[in-house]
Amino acid sequence: MNAHSRDYLFDINGLIKTAVSGPALLTGPVALELQNYFVKERTGEKPDLIVNLRYLGQWPGAAPGDGNRPHAWEGKHLIARWKAQWTDSSSGPPSLDFYGNLASRFIVSKWIVEPAIRVVLAGKGISMTHAAAVSDGKKALLISGEGGAGKTTFVLDWLAAGHPYSSDDFSIIDRDKIMPYVTPMRLGAMNLIMNRTLSSLPARDKAEIFIRTAVRRALFKKVKLYYKGNPAEIIPRYEPSPPVPIGGAVILSRSGPGKIEKVSPESISETMKKVDVEESHGFGQTYPGPAEKGPLSADYWDRHRERLFKVLAGKPCFRVSNFKPPAKVLASVDELIAWLEKS
């Protein structure tokens, strides 16, 4: 096991610089997740967020939630255990100190570092929501829904039609524009079966996808052993999308007769907020402490919903089950929206 310390600096589209340091076992998953935003080994640049990753045995000792640590919390998932401390500073960027056991390396990126990034972005008035975004280079459509609803499946179909890549897991909304957010795509056996754009993957990668899917199902999906691939390496005609205005939004459902219904921006903003609360994995909420000293203020999620509503107001929004539009509507976002409106 390589326990040597690593220092990284990640810059996501010039919106947020995040410094991450700690042993390679913990920083490695973060470096993999944010590989497209790696700047260099951390130097003297001032970041917007400082994340220090440490082993659980190094926790200083005061219990989360007591008077000595006004905003600390702890969490667990299967055999992963961790404690964390959030500190705001009037003289510098906020810092997150994370202490986890060896198994916490499997959750540290999506459950700790990425939620912290979302919190800091929210402080800048920028939303980060659990939604894919399909772009034709001129306009984007948000595709939201709980895990397994089919977001990645649709994004891969969209990319197979020759469109540029925007995001397939979380989308960053800066004012009324979708900013590209390129992270590893999590693929399962169904993606291989349904998405022809993955046919060029090496046989070894295809075998790994099937094996990981089989193991995940055998464990009743309690462990997310997804194959992770960089879009630039798995998509034959990969092209990153520029920042583009939002044209509308879709909420996906995993079950139902394939019904398409138009919903209000208020309704879809509330649904997206609920999905985002679920995808925060309890970040900062176990022992919230004084709201003004923690990452999540008392009105954090209400303000998140309001930001989503502001960018979706006046735009077409839909709720769809078993979302699989025919190839003929994949020419542009406008054509896709027109197909949804008349279906």
Short mmCIF file of N, CA and C in Angstrom, two decimals, residues 16 54 88 101 108 127-128 133 143 145 156 158 166 196 216 224 228 239 255 283 287 291 314 324 329:
data_model
loop_
_atom_site.label_atom_id
_atom_site.label_comp_id
_atom_site.label_asym_id
_atom_site.label_seq_id
_atom_site.Cartn_x
_atom_site.Cartn_y
_atom_site.Cartn_z
N ILE A 16 -14.01 27.06 -9.69
CA ILE A 16 -13.57 26.71 -8.35
C ILE A 16 -12.24 25.96 -8.40
N ARG A 54 -7.19 12.37 5.79
CA ARG A 54 -6.34 11.68 6.74
C ARG A 54 -6.98 10.34 7.12
N ASP A 88 -14.91 27.35 8.44
CA ASP A 88 -14.91 28.58 7.66
C ASP A 88 -13.89 29.54 8.26
N ASN A 101 -11.42 5.42 7.45
CA ASN A 101 -10.71 4.14 7.47
C ASN A 101 -10.35 3.75 6.03
N VAL A 108 -15.00 8.54 -0.64
CA VAL A 108 -14.45 9.87 -0.36
C VAL A 108 -14.67 10.85 -1.51
N SER A 127 -25.08 26.55 -9.23
CA SER A 127 -25.73 25.30 -8.82
C SER A 127 -25.04 24.10 -9.44
N MET A 128 -24.99 23.01 -8.68
CA MET A 128 -24.48 21.74 -9.18
C MET A 128 -25.54 20.70 -8.84
N ALA A 133 -26.56 16.35 -18.80
CA ALA A 133 -26.92 17.45 -19.68
C ALA A 133 -26.52 17.07 -21.10
N ILE A 143 -31.18 16.34 -17.88
CA ILE A 143 -31.83 15.04 -17.76
C ILE A 143 -31.60 14.57 -16.33
N GLY A 145 -33.03 12.60 -12.53
CA GLY A 145 -33.65 11.35 -12.10
C GLY A 145 -32.75 10.62 -11.13
N LEU A 156 -25.31 8.37 -23.77
CA LEU A 156 -24.51 7.59 -24.73
C LEU A 156 -25.19 7.53 -26.10
N TRP A 158 -27.11 9.87 -27.27
CA TRP A 158 -26.95 11.23 -27.77
C TRP A 158 -25.55 11.41 -28.39
N SER A 166 -21.44 16.96 -22.60
CA SER A 166 -21.57 17.98 -21.57
C SER A 166 -21.38 17.38 -20.18
N ARG A 196 -24.64 1.31 -28.66
CA ARG A 196 -23.69 0.87 -29.68
C ARG A 196 -22.40 1.68 -29.66
N ARG A 216 -22.06 -6.85 -8.40
CA ARG A 216 -22.94 -5.85 -7.79
C ARG A 216 -24.33 -6.43 -7.56
N LYS A 224 -21.36 -0.34 -5.07
CA LYS A 224 -21.42 0.22 -6.42
C LYS A 224 -20.12 -0.05 -7.17
N LYS A 228 -15.51 2.42 -14.45
CA LYS A 228 -15.43 3.86 -14.66
C LYS A 228 -14.51 4.15 -15.83
N GLU A 239 -16.18 15.00 -28.13
CA GLU A 239 -16.00 16.44 -28.32
C GLU A 239 -16.65 17.16 -27.14
N SER A 255 -39.67 3.31 -13.94
CA SER A 255 -40.80 2.43 -14.20
C SER A 255 -41.96 3.22 -14.80
N PHE A 283 -24.10 14.74 3.71
CA PHE A 283 -22.89 15.56 3.90
C PHE A 283 -23.14 16.67 4.91
N TYR A 287 -24.18 15.80 12.57
CA TYR A 287 -24.11 16.70 13.72
C TYR A 287 -23.98 18.11 13.15
N ALA A 291 -25.66 26.56 12.38
CA ALA A 291 -25.77 26.61 10.92
C ALA A 291 -24.73 27.52 10.31
N GLY A 314 -40.14 29.40 -17.33
CA GLY A 314 -40.48 29.73 -18.72
C GLY A 314 -39.96 28.74 -19.74
N LYS A 324 -36.71 6.74 -23.94
CA LYS A 324 -35.93 6.20 -25.06
C LYS A 324 -36.47 6.78 -26.35
N VAL A 329 -35.10 11.96 -33.46
CA VAL A 329 -35.24 13.21 -32.71
C VAL A 329 -33.92 13.61 -32.06
#
